[in-house]
């Protein structure tokens, strides 16, 4: 059985905790967080606390806090014998400081409060300095997911950058679409089949091959009409820039 102490109370911590809690081979020993109120999700399931000097002994110490806080939490674990990992996509392994056993356990997924995640489909990206630590992390990851990747800190940072483009930026474009629908009394849900088909096509086509729309086919009249409909200058700039870049990608001159 693998024993774990979880340090952090945010969305990533909550989703990992819920995934670990339902596995017989995992023993969730403790959850530590700075804010007593944020520990409500974990109470009555495992011991919790706000004192980082009172951390139980475990096989794995998982730091699931904001990127800036990782280096602040790690020193509390310098006397521990288990492996210390963080869950960040953009922070290097070295941010954990001079620990004997350090690693990364990065779930590549977007986590929102109240939205259940099927962890079996979530890629877990691992990094460790010692073979024994990597073996343990692979064993842990294999208990909750079917997709495990060993990658370096540099690869993980690049992967996180790619994830920002395909998730965070894309979601912001959804927000613009939602605002346009609301402004014109249209249900945003009408776009859901289109959004899902756009994503589902990527199971069969590369993004380059899946591209459609007025910018790709150099439909200038449609693009001008769209720009006239947009009242927000920032949205006009986004539309113009993306259309220009798409056109250039497919050999058009806009």
mmCIF file of C-alpha atoms in Angstrom:
data_model
loop_
_atom_site.group_PDB
_atom_site.id
_atom_site.type_symbol
_atom_site.label_atom_id
_atom_site.label_comp_id
_atom_site.label_asym_id
_atom_site.label_seq_id
_atom_site.Cartn_x
_atom_site.Cartn_y
_atom_site.Cartn_z
ATOM 1 C CA UNK A 1 0.000 0.000 0.000
ATOM 2 C CA UNK A 2 1.247 3.492 -0.898
ATOM 3 C CA UNK A 3 0.813 6.119 1.797
ATOM 4 C CA UNK A 4 0.285 9.750 0.773
ATOM 5 C CA UNK A 5 0.218 13.115 2.498
ATOM 6 C CA UNK A 6 -1.423 15.801 0.385
ATOM 7 C CA UNK A 7 -0.335 19.409 0.843
ATOM 8 C CA UNK A 8 -2.833 21.829 -0.683
ATOM 9 C CA UNK A 9 -6.587 22.380 -0.861
ATOM 10 C CA UNK A 10 -7.260 23.769 -4.354
ATOM 11 C CA UNK A 11 -8.989 22.169 -7.345
ATOM 12 C CA UNK A 12 -6.051 19.930 -8.272
ATOM 13 C CA UNK A 13 -5.685 18.743 -4.678
ATOM 14 C CA UNK A 14 -9.393 17.975 -4.394
ATOM 15 C CA UNK A 15 -9.574 16.006 -7.642
ATOM 16 C CA UNK A 16 -6.433 14.008 -6.876
ATOM 17 C CA UNK A 17 -7.680 13.315 -3.359
ATOM 18 C CA UNK A 18 -11.009 12.007 -4.665
ATOM 19 C CA UNK A 19 -9.213 9.800 -7.210
ATOM 20 C CA UNK A 20 -6.818 8.390 -4.605
ATOM 21 C CA UNK A 21 -9.458 7.884 -1.924
ATOM 22 C CA UNK A 22 -11.319 5.254 -3.915
ATOM 23 C CA UNK A 23 -8.276 3.004 -4.451
ATOM 24 C CA UNK A 24 -7.640 0.187 -1.977
ATOM 25 C CA UNK A 25 -3.884 0.200 -2.622
ATOM 26 C CA UNK A 26 -3.596 3.866 -1.587
ATOM 27 C CA UNK A 27 -3.644 5.069 2.006
ATOM 28 C CA UNK A 28 -4.460 8.766 2.287
ATOM 29 C CA UNK A 29 -2.855 9.642 5.605
ATOM 30 C CA UNK A 30 -3.368 13.378 5.876
ATOM 31 C CA UNK A 31 -4.231 16.650 4.130
ATOM 32 C CA UNK A 32 -2.486 19.875 5.157
ATOM 33 C CA UNK A 33 -3.577 23.338 4.014
ATOM 34 C CA UNK A 34 -3.071 26.903 5.118
ATOM 35 C CA UNK A 35 -6.767 27.800 5.247
ATOM 36 C CA UNK A 36 -8.978 25.940 7.711
ATOM 37 C CA UNK A 37 -12.100 26.670 5.680
ATOM 38 C CA UNK A 38 -10.639 25.115 2.537
ATOM 39 C CA UNK A 39 -10.130 21.811 4.359
ATOM 40 C CA UNK A 40 -13.888 21.148 4.514
ATOM 41 C CA UNK A 41 -13.740 18.944 1.396
ATOM 42 C CA UNK A 42 -11.327 16.552 3.129
ATOM 43 C CA UNK A 43 -12.603 16.486 6.712
ATOM 44 C CA UNK A 44 -14.402 13.390 7.995
ATOM 45 C CA UNK A 45 -12.415 11.378 5.414
ATOM 46 C CA UNK A 46 -8.807 11.794 6.586
ATOM 47 C CA UNK A 47 -6.988 13.751 9.305
ATOM 48 C CA UNK A 48 -6.473 17.388 8.282
ATOM 49 C CA UNK A 49 -4.550 20.324 9.634
ATOM 50 C CA UNK A 50 -3.064 23.758 8.970
ATOM 51 C CA UNK A 51 0.288 23.231 10.724
ATOM 52 C CA UNK A 52 3.021 22.376 8.221
ATOM 53 C CA UNK A 53 5.347 21.386 11.057
ATOM 54 C CA UNK A 54 3.040 18.482 11.957
ATOM 55 C CA UNK A 55 3.233 16.414 8.772
ATOM 56 C CA UNK A 56 2.870 12.649 9.119
ATOM 57 C CA UNK A 57 5.459 10.218 7.722
ATOM 58 C CA UNK A 58 4.466 8.850 4.291
ATOM 59 C CA UNK A 59 5.805 7.226 1.146
ATOM 60 C CA UNK A 60 4.845 10.223 -0.990
ATOM 61 C CA UNK A 61 4.325 13.884 -0.120
ATOM 62 C CA UNK A 62 2.301 15.550 -2.851
ATOM 63 C CA UNK A 63 2.452 19.351 -3.033
ATOM 64 C CA UNK A 64 -0.631 20.596 -4.898
ATOM 65 C CA UNK A 65 -0.480 24.341 -4.303
ATOM 66 C CA UNK A 66 -0.046 27.432 -6.507
ATOM 67 C CA UNK A 67 3.219 27.554 -8.432
ATOM 68 C CA UNK A 68 4.598 30.397 -6.306
ATOM 69 C CA UNK A 69 3.911 28.496 -3.088
ATOM 70 C CA UNK A 70 5.761 25.271 -4.013
ATOM 71 C CA UNK A 71 9.160 26.569 -2.933
ATOM 72 C CA UNK A 72 7.625 27.765 0.359
ATOM 73 C CA UNK A 73 6.082 24.398 1.230
ATOM 74 C CA UNK A 74 9.002 22.165 0.219
ATOM 75 C CA UNK A 75 11.342 23.135 3.120
ATOM 76 C CA UNK A 76 8.877 21.659 5.618
ATOM 77 C CA UNK A 77 9.649 18.250 4.093
ATOM 78 C CA UNK A 78 13.448 18.375 4.097
ATOM 79 C CA UNK A 79 13.716 15.877 6.984
ATOM 80 C CA UNK A 80 11.250 13.408 5.489
ATOM 81 C CA UNK A 81 12.419 10.141 3.899
ATOM 82 C CA UNK A 82 9.595 9.731 1.377
ATOM 83 C CA UNK A 83 9.587 11.223 -2.101
ATOM 84 C CA UNK A 84 8.356 14.820 -2.409
ATOM 85 C CA UNK A 85 6.525 15.716 -5.630
ATOM 86 C CA UNK A 86 4.700 18.736 -6.952
ATOM 87 C CA UNK A 87 1.812 18.730 -9.432
ATOM 88 C CA UNK A 88 2.652 21.797 -11.513
ATOM 89 C CA UNK A 89 2.983 21.858 -15.277
ATOM 90 C CA UNK A 90 5.275 24.879 -15.462
ATOM 91 C CA UNK A 91 7.582 24.609 -12.419
ATOM 92 C CA UNK A 92 10.855 22.663 -12.646
ATOM 93 C CA UNK A 93 11.739 19.747 -10.420
ATOM 94 C CA UNK A 94 14.554 21.872 -8.942
ATOM 95 C CA UNK A 95 11.998 24.234 -7.408
ATOM 96 C CA UNK A 96 11.615 21.647 -4.639
ATOM 97 C CA UNK A 97 15.058 22.599 -3.354
ATOM 98 C CA UNK A 98 17.789 20.351 -2.004
ATOM 99 C CA UNK A 99 15.673 17.326 -1.157
ATOM 100 C CA UNK A 100 17.084 13.804 -1.391
ATOM 101 C CA UNK A 101 14.032 12.427 -3.159
ATOM 102 C CA UNK A 102 12.059 14.788 -5.362
ATOM 103 C CA UNK A 103 9.815 14.394 -8.364
ATOM 104 C CA UNK A 104 6.829 15.615 -10.353
ATOM 105 C CA UNK A 105 3.336 14.137 -10.632
ATOM 106 C CA UNK A 106 1.572 16.351 -13.174
ATOM 107 C CA UNK A 107 -1.984 15.492 -14.272
ATOM 108 C CA UNK A 108 -2.557 17.068 -17.685
ATOM 109 C CA UNK A 109 -6.150 18.184 -17.339
ATOM 110 C CA UNK A 110 -8.292 21.206 -16.518
ATOM 111 C CA UNK A 111 -9.918 20.965 -13.085
ATOM 112 C CA UNK A 112 -13.004 22.912 -12.060
ATOM 113 C CA UNK A 113 -14.913 22.771 -8.810
ATOM 114 C CA UNK A 114 -17.914 20.447 -8.954
ATOM 115 C CA UNK A 115 -16.947 18.828 -12.282
ATOM 116 C CA UNK A 116 -16.047 15.140 -11.872
ATOM 117 C CA UNK A 117 -13.035 13.904 -13.854
ATOM 118 C CA UNK A 118 -12.510 10.384 -15.182
ATOM 119 C CA UNK A 119 -8.871 9.984 -14.195
ATOM 120 C CA UNK A 120 -8.472 6.836 -16.265
ATOM 121 C CA UNK A 121 -8.293 9.136 -19.300
ATOM 122 C CA UNK A 122 -5.999 11.767 -17.768
ATOM 123 C CA UNK A 123 -2.340 11.698 -18.852
ATOM 124 C CA UNK A 124 -0.040 11.713 -15.815
ATOM 125 C CA UNK A 125 3.400 13.185 -16.529
ATOM 126 C CA UNK A 126 6.159 11.967 -14.230
ATOM 127 C CA UNK A 127 9.686 13.071 -13.430
ATOM 128 C CA UNK A 128 12.130 11.767 -10.824
ATOM 129 C CA UNK A 129 15.886 11.671 -10.252
ATOM 130 C CA UNK A 130 16.120 8.105 -8.966
ATOM 131 C CA UNK A 131 14.889 4.870 -10.546
ATOM 132 C CA UNK A 132 13.301 3.712 -7.310
ATOM 133 C CA UNK A 133 11.311 6.958 -7.028
ATOM 134 C CA UNK A 134 10.158 6.711 -10.637
ATOM 135 C CA UNK A 135 9.077 3.124 -10.066
ATOM 136 C CA UNK A 136 6.958 4.226 -7.098
ATOM 137 C CA UNK A 137 5.422 7.149 -9.005
ATOM 138 C CA UNK A 138 4.601 4.903 -11.958
ATOM 139 C CA UNK A 139 2.948 2.442 -9.598
ATOM 140 C CA UNK A 140 0.865 5.229 -8.048
ATOM 141 C CA UNK A 141 -0.096 6.734 -11.396
ATOM 142 C CA UNK A 142 -1.065 3.305 -12.720
ATOM 143 C CA UNK A 143 -3.634 2.969 -9.954
ATOM 144 C CA UNK A 144 -5.680 5.914 -11.277
ATOM 145 C CA UNK A 145 -4.872 6.299 -14.993
ATOM 146 C CA UNK A 146 -4.168 4.305 -18.141
ATOM 147 C CA UNK A 147 -1.837 6.940 -19.618
ATOM 148 C CA UNK A 148 1.585 7.552 -18.033
ATOM 149 C CA UNK A 149 4.447 9.578 -19.513
ATOM 150 C CA UNK A 150 7.987 10.116 -18.254
ATOM 151 C CA UNK A 151 9.088 13.568 -19.429
ATOM 152 C CA UNK A 152 11.697 16.158 -18.455
ATOM 153 C CA UNK A 153 11.059 19.537 -16.837
ATOM 154 C CA UNK A 154 11.728 21.286 -20.162
ATOM 155 C CA UNK A 155 9.304 19.008 -21.994
ATOM 156 C CA UNK A 156 6.679 19.555 -19.304
ATOM 157 C CA UNK A 157 6.988 23.339 -19.567
ATOM 158 C CA UNK A 158 6.484 23.120 -23.337
ATOM 159 C CA UNK A 159 3.528 20.781 -22.843
ATOM 160 C CA UNK A 160 2.000 23.230 -20.363
ATOM 161 C CA UNK A 161 2.437 26.052 -22.886
ATOM 162 C CA UNK A 162 0.650 23.974 -25.517
ATOM 163 C CA UNK A 163 -2.092 23.228 -22.972
ATOM 164 C CA UNK A 164 -2.637 26.954 -22.357
ATOM 165 C CA UNK A 165 -3.248 27.458 -26.076
ATOM 166 C CA UNK A 166 -5.628 24.520 -26.550
ATOM 167 C CA UNK A 167 -7.489 24.922 -23.253
ATOM 168 C CA UNK A 168 -7.224 28.324 -21.571
ATOM 169 C CA UNK A 169 -7.145 30.445 -24.720
ATOM 170 C CA UNK A 170 -9.764 28.303 -26.433
ATOM 171 C CA UNK A 171 -12.070 28.618 -23.434
ATOM 172 C CA UNK A 172 -11.700 32.398 -23.589
ATOM 173 C CA UNK A 173 -12.840 32.252 -27.218
ATOM 174 C CA UNK A 174 -15.834 30.234 -26.010
ATOM 175 C CA UNK A 175 -16.523 33.110 -23.609
ATOM 176 C CA UNK A 176 -16.534 35.596 -26.486
ATOM 177 C CA UNK A 177 -18.901 33.310 -28.396
ATOM 178 C CA UNK A 178 -21.123 33.089 -25.318
ATOM 179 C CA UNK A 179 -21.213 36.889 -25.031
ATOM 180 C CA UNK A 180 -22.162 37.240 -28.705
ATOM 181 C CA UNK A 181 -24.994 34.718 -28.284
ATOM 182 C CA UNK A 182 -26.252 36.470 -25.149
ATOM 183 C CA UNK A 183 -26.158 39.869 -26.868
ATOM 184 C CA UNK A 184 -28.358 38.562 -29.681
ATOM 185 C CA UNK A 185 -30.709 36.431 -27.551
ATOM 186 C CA UNK A 186 -29.347 33.119 -28.779
ATOM 187 C CA UNK A 187 -28.740 30.041 -26.589
ATOM 188 C CA UNK A 188 -25.023 29.230 -26.427
ATOM 189 C CA UNK A 189 -26.014 25.551 -26.201
ATOM 190 C CA UNK A 190 -26.700 25.650 -29.950
ATOM 191 C CA UNK A 191 -22.909 25.748 -30.428
ATOM 192 C CA UNK A 192 -22.224 22.700 -28.257
ATOM 193 C CA UNK A 193 -22.508 20.118 -31.084
ATOM 194 C CA UNK A 194 -20.116 22.232 -33.184
ATOM 195 C CA UNK A 195 -17.619 22.499 -30.319
ATOM 196 C CA UNK A 196 -17.763 18.764 -29.667
ATOM 197 C CA UNK A 197 -17.351 17.874 -33.347
ATOM 198 C CA UNK A 198 -14.372 20.240 -33.605
ATOM 199 C CA UNK A 199 -12.674 18.356 -30.780
ATOM 200 C CA UNK A 200 -13.814 14.877 -31.857
ATOM 201 C CA UNK A 201 -12.308 15.361 -35.327
ATOM 202 C CA UNK A 202 -8.868 15.536 -33.722
ATOM 203 C CA UNK A 203 -9.114 11.792 -33.049
ATOM 204 C CA UNK A 204 -8.860 11.296 -36.817
ATOM 205 C CA UNK A 205 -7.262 14.432 -38.252
ATOM 206 C CA UNK A 206 -4.319 16.675 -37.408
ATOM 207 C CA UNK A 207 -5.460 20.206 -36.431
ATOM 208 C CA UNK A 208 -3.978 21.561 -39.669
ATOM 209 C CA UNK A 209 -6.133 19.202 -41.735
ATOM 210 C CA UNK A 210 -9.265 19.880 -39.679
ATOM 211 C CA UNK A 211 -9.268 23.664 -40.194
ATOM 212 C CA UNK A 212 -12.332 25.174 -41.871
ATOM 213 C CA UNK A 213 -13.912 28.626 -42.012
ATOM 214 C CA UNK A 214 -13.836 31.946 -43.901
ATOM 215 C CA UNK A 215 -10.162 32.728 -43.173
ATOM 216 C CA UNK A 216 -8.948 29.445 -44.653
ATOM 217 C CA UNK A 217 -11.000 29.889 -47.844
ATOM 218 C CA UNK A 218 -10.189 33.637 -48.046
ATOM 219 C CA UNK A 219 -13.861 34.657 -47.806
ATOM 220 C CA UNK A 220 -13.195 38.394 -47.413
ATOM 221 C CA UNK A 221 -16.839 39.510 -47.521
ATOM 222 C CA UNK A 222 -17.836 37.200 -44.657
ATOM 223 C CA UNK A 223 -14.894 38.315 -42.557
ATOM 224 C CA UNK A 224 -15.700 41.990 -43.142
ATOM 225 C CA UNK A 225 -19.315 41.322 -42.174
ATOM 226 C CA UNK A 226 -18.197 39.616 -38.962
ATOM 227 C CA UNK A 227 -15.915 42.515 -38.059
ATOM 228 C CA UNK A 228 -18.803 44.960 -38.544
ATOM 229 C CA UNK A 229 -20.930 42.906 -36.152
ATOM 230 C CA UNK A 230 -18.313 43.038 -33.417
ATOM 231 C CA UNK A 231 -18.665 46.115 -31.218
ATOM 232 C CA UNK A 232 -15.767 45.324 -28.887
ATOM 233 C CA UNK A 233 -12.420 46.608 -30.233
ATOM 234 C CA UNK A 234 -10.455 43.819 -28.495
ATOM 235 C CA UNK A 235 -12.678 41.185 -30.080
ATOM 236 C CA UNK A 236 -12.207 42.836 -33.479
ATOM 237 C CA UNK A 237 -8.436 42.689 -32.994
ATOM 238 C CA UNK A 238 -8.596 39.012 -31.969
ATOM 239 C CA UNK A 239 -10.752 38.171 -34.995
ATOM 240 C CA UNK A 240 -8.467 40.070 -37.376
ATOM 241 C CA UNK A 241 -5.250 38.587 -36.004
ATOM 242 C CA UNK A 242 -6.512 35.001 -35.957
ATOM 243 C CA UNK A 243 -7.961 35.366 -39.462
ATOM 244 C CA UNK A 244 -4.669 36.784 -40.705
ATOM 245 C CA UNK A 245 -2.655 33.949 -39.135
ATOM 246 C CA UNK A 246 -5.007 31.258 -40.443
ATOM 247 C CA UNK A 247 -4.868 32.783 -43.908
ATOM 248 C CA UNK A 248 -1.073 32.851 -43.858
ATOM 249 C CA UNK A 249 -0.961 29.247 -42.623
ATOM 250 C CA UNK A 250 -2.979 28.129 -45.641
ATOM 251 C CA UNK A 251 -1.288 30.378 -48.212
ATOM 252 C CA UNK A 252 -3.855 33.167 -48.282
ATOM 253 C CA UNK A 253 -3.061 36.893 -48.179
ATOM 254 C CA UNK A 254 -5.568 38.771 -46.068
#
